mmCIF file of C-alpha atoms in Angstrom:
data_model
loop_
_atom_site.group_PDB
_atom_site.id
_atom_site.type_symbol
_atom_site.label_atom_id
_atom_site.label_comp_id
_atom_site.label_asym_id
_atom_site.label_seq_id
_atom_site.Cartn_x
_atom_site.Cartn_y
_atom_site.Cartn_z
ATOM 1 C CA UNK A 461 -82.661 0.790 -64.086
ATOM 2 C CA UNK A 462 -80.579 3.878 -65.003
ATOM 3 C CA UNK A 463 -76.913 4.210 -64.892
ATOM 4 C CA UNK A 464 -75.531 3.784 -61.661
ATOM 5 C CA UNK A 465 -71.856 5.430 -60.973
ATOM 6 C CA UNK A 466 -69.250 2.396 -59.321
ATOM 7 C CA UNK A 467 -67.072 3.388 -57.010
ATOM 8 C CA UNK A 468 -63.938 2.054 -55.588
ATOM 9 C CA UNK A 469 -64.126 0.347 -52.320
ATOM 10 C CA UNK A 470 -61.077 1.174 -49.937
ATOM 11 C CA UNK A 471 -61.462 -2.147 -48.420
ATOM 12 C CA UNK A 472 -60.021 -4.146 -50.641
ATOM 13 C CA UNK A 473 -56.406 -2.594 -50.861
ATOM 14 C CA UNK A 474 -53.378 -4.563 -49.444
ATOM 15 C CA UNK A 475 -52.333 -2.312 -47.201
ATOM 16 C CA UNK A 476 -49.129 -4.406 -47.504
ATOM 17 C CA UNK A 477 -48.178 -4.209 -50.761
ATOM 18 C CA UNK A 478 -44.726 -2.485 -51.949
ATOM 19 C CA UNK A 479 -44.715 0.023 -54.234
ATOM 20 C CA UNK A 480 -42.349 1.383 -56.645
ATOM 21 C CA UNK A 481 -41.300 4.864 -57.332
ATOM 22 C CA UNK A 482 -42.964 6.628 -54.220
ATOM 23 C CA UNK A 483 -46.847 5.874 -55.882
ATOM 24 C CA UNK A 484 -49.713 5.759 -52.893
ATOM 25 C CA UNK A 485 -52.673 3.350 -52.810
ATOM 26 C CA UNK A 486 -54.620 6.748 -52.663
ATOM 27 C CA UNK A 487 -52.942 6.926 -56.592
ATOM 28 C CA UNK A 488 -54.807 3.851 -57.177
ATOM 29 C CA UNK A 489 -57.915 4.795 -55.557
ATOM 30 C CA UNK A 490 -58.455 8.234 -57.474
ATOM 31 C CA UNK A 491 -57.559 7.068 -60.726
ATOM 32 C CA UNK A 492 -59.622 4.061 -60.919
ATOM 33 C CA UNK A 493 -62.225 6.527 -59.605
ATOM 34 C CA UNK A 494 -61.590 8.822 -62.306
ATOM 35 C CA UNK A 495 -62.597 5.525 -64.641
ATOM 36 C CA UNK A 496 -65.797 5.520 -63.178
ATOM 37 C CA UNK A 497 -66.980 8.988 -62.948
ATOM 38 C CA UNK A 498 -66.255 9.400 -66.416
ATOM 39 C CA UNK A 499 -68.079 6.001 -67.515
ATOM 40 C CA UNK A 500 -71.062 7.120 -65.667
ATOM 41 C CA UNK A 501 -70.837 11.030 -66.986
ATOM 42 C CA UNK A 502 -70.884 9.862 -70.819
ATOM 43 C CA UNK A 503 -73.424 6.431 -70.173
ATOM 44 C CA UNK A 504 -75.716 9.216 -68.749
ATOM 45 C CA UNK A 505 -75.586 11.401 -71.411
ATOM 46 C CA UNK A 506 -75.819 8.217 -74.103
ATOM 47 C CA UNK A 507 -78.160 6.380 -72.578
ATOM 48 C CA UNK A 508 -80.631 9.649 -72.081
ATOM 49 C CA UNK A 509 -80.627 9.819 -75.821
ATOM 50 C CA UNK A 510 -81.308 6.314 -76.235
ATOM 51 C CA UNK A 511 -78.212 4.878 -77.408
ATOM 52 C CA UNK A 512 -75.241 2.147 -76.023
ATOM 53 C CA UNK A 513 -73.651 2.284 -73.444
ATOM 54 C CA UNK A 514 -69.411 3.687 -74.241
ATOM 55 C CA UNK A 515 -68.645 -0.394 -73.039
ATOM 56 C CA UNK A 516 -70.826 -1.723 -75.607
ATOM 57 C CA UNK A 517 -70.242 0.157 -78.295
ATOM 58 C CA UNK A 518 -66.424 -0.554 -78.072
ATOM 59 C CA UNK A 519 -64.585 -3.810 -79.380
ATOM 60 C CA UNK A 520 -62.693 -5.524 -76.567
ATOM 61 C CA UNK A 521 -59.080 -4.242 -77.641
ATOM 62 C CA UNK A 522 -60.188 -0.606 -78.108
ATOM 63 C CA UNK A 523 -62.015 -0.378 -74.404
ATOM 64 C CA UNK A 524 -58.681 -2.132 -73.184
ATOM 65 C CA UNK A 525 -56.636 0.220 -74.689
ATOM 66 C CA UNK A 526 -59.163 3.126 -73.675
ATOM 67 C CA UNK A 527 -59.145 1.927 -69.854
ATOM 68 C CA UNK A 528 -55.178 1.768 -69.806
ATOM 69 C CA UNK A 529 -54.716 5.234 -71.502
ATOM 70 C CA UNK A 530 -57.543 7.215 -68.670
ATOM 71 C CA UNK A 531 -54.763 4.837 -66.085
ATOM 72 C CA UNK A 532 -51.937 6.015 -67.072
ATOM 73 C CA UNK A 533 -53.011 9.642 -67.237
ATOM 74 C CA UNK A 534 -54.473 9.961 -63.891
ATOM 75 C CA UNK A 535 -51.905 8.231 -62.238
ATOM 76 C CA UNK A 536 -49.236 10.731 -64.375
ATOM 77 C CA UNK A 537 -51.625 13.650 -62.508
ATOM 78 C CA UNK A 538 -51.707 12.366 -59.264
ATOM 79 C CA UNK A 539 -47.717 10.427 -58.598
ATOM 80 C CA UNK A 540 -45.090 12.474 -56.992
ATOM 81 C CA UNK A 541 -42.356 10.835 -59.063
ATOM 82 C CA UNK A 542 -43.811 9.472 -62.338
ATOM 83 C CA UNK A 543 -44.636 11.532 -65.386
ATOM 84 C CA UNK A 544 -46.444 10.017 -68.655
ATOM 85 C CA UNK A 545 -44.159 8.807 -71.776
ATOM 86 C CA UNK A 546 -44.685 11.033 -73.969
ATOM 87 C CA UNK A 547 -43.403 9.133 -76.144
ATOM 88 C CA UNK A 548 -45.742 7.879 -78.851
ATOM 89 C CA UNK A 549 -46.344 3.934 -78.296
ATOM 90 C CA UNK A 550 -43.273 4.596 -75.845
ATOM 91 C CA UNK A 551 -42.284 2.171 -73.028
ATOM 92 C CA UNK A 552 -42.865 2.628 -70.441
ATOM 93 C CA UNK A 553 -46.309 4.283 -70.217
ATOM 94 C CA UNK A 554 -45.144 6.143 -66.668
ATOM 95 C CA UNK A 555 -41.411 6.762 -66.435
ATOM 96 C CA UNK A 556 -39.370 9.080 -64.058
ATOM 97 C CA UNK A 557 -40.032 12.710 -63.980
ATOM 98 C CA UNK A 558 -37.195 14.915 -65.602
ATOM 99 C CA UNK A 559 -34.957 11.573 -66.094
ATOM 100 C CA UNK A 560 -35.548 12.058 -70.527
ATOM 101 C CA UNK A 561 -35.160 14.429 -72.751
ATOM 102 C CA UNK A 562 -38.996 16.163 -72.908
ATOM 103 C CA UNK A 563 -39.934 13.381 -70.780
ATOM 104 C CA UNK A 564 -40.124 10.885 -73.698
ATOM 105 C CA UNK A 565 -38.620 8.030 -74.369
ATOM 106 C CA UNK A 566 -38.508 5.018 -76.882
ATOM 107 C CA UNK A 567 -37.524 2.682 -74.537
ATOM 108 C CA UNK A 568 -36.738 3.286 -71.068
ATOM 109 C CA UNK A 569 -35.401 1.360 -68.201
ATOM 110 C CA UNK A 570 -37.160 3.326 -65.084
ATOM 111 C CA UNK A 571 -40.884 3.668 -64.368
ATOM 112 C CA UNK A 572 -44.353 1.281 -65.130
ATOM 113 C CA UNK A 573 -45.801 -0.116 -67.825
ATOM 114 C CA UNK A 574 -49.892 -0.298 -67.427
ATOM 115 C CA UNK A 575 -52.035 -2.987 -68.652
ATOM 116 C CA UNK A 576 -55.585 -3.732 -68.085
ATOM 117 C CA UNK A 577 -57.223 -7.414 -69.089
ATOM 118 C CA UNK A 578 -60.486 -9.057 -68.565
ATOM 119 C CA UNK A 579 -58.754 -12.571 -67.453
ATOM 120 C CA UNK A 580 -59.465 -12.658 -64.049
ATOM 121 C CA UNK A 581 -55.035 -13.141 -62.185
ATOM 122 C CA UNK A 582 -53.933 -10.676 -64.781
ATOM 123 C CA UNK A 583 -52.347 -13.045 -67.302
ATOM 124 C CA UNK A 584 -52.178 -9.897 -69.879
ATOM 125 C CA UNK A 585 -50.449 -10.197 -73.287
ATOM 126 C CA UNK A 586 -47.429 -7.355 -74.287
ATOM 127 C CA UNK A 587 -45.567 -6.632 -77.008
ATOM 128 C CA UNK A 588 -42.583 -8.096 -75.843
ATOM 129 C CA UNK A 589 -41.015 -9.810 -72.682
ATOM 130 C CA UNK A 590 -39.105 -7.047 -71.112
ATOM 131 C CA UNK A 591 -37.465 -6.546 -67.557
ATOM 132 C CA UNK A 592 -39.919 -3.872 -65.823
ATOM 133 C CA UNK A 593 -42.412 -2.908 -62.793
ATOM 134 C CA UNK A 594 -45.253 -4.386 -64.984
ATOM 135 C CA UNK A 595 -48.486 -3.282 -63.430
ATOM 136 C CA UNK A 596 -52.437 -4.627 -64.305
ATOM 137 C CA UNK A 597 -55.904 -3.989 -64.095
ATOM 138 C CA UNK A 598 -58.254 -6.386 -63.887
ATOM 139 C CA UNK A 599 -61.849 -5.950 -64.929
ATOM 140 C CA UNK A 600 -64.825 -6.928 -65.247
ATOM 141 C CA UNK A 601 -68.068 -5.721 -68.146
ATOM 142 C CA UNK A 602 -71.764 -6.561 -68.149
ATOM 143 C CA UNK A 603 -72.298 -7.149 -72.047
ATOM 144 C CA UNK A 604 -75.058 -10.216 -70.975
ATOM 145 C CA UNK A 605 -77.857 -9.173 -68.787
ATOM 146 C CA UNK A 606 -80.712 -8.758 -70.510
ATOM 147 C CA UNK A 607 -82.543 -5.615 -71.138
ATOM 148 C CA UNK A 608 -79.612 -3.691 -71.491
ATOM 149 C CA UNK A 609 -81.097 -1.071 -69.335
ATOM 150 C CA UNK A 610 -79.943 -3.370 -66.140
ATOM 151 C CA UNK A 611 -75.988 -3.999 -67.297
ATOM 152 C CA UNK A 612 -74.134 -3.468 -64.445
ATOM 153 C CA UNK A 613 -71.368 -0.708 -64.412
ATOM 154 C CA UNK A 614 -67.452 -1.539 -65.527
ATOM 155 C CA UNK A 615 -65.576 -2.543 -62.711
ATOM 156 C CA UNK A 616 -62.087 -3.199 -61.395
ATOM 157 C CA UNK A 617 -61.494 -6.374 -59.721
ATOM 158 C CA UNK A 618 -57.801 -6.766 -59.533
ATOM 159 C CA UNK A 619 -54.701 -4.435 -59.758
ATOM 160 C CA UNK A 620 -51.175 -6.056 -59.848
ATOM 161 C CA UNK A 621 -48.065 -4.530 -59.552
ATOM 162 C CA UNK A 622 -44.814 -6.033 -59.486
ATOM 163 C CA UNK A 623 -40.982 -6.587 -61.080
ATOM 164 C CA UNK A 624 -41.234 -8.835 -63.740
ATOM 165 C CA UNK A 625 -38.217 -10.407 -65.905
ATOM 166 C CA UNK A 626 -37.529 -11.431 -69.105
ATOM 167 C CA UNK A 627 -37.773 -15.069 -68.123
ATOM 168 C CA UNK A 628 -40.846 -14.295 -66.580
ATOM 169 C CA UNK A 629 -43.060 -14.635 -69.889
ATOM 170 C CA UNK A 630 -43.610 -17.000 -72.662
ATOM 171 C CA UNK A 631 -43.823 -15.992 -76.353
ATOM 172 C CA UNK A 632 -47.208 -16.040 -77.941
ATOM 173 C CA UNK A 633 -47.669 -17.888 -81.408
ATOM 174 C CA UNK A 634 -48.104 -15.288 -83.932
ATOM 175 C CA UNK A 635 -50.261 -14.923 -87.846
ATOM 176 C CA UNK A 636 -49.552 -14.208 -90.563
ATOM 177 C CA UNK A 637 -50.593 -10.889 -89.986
ATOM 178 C CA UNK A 638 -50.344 -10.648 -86.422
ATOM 179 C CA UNK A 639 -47.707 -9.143 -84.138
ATOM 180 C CA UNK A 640 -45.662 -11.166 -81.864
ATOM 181 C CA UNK A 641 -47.023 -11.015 -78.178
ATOM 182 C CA UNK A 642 -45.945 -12.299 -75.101
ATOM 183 C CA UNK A 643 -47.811 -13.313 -71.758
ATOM 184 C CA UNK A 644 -46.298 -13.822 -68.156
ATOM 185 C CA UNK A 645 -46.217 -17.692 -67.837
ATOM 186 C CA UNK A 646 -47.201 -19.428 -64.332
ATOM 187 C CA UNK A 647 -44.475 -18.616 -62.485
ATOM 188 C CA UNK A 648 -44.463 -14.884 -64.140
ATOM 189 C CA UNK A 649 -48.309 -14.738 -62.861
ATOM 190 C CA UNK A 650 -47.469 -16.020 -59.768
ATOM 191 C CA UNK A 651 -44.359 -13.197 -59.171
ATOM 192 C CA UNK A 652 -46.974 -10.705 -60.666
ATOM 193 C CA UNK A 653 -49.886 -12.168 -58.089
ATOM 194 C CA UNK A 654 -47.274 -11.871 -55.016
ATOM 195 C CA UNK A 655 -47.414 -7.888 -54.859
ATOM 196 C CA UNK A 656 -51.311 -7.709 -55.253
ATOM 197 C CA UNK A 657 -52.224 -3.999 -54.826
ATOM 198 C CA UNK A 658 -56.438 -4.233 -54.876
ATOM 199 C CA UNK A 659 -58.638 -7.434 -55.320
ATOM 200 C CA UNK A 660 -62.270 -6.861 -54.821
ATOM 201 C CA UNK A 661 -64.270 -8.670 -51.956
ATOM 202 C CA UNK A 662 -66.823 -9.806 -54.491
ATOM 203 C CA UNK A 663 -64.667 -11.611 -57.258
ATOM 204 C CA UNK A 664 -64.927 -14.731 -57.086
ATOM 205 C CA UNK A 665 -61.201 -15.792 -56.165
ATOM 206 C CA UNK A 666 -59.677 -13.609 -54.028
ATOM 207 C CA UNK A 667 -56.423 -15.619 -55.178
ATOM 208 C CA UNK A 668 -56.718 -14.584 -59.038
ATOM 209 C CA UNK A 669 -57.601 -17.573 -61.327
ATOM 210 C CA UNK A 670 -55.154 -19.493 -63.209
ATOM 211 C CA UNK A 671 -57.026 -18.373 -66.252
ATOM 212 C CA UNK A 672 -54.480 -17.827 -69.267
ATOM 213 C CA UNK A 673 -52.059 -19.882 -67.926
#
């Protein structure tokens, strides 16, 4: 089967939901589109010269990380108010337009920070508990199915986007080598799960799971 492109289906907005700092499901729409065009435009390419697919050759943290830096960009591109932190490791990722110096910041108090997970409810772990518009992708990779030629295209399940609080999360254990995290506990997830901004009409729960709680 050869690569097929995914695309975002309209139909599973909340055409409810609130959102901050004047951002448009039509935001969401393109930039989780511009996720897919460019997963199909470089599996094409790799898989015509016989190699992995971009999702299997990455670990887990890296296509995580990948996923939320293409988010943050195209929403930067496409928001009327929000810029990207330019800000190296800055937080957070989109803040306001004009509001810092170069539009970078260390730590700022306006804008969204962007995650993306595969827990299915969006139980995501960050760096820190922080008061913020905390916003999450869910999604979803084929790295099973069996030949590889049939693995079904990345895909976005679930996008969150709400106020969250310090109170809201619980502190992770940490390593001896590893940095501190922290994850939205259940009532966190279920503040977070309130303002749902996408949840696909094939996932399983259309309620998020209570996975990582």
């Amino acid at each position: 089967m050869p690569v097929t492109r995914q695309h975002v289906d309209e139909q599973c907005f909340n055409p409810d939901t609130a959102l901050p700092y004047e951002l448009r499901l039509h935001d969401f729409t393109s930039a989780m589109q511009d996720v897919y065009d460019f997963f199909y435009d470089v599996n094409a390419h790799l898989t015509n010269k016989g190699l992995d697919r971009l999702e299997d050759m990455l670990r887990k943290a890296n296509l995580s990380g990948t996923l939320s830096d293409m988010i943050t960009a195209s929403l930067a591109k496409r928001s009327r108010v929000l810029t990207q932190n330019r800000y190296h490791n800055g937080h957070p990722d989109l803040i306001v337009k004009g509001k810092f110096a170069n539009d970078s910041v260390k730590a700022g108090d306006e804008g969204v920070e962007i995650k993306t997970t595969v827990r299915k409810g969006g139980a995501v772990d960050t760096h820190g508990a922080r008061e913020q518009w905390l916003c999450v992708f869910v999604y979803q990779v084929d790295n099973e199915t069996e030949p590889v030629i049939d693995r079904r295209a990345l895909k976005f399940t679930e996008v969150y986007l709400s106020r969250v609080g310090v109170d809201d999360f619980r502190k992770n254990d940490r390593g001896e080598l590893g940095t501190r995290t922290a994850t939205p506990h259940k009532e966190g997830l279920q503040k977070l799960r309130s303002n749902w901004v996408y949840l696909d009409v094939e996932s399983e729960d259309k309620g998020g799971s209570q996975e990582g709680l």
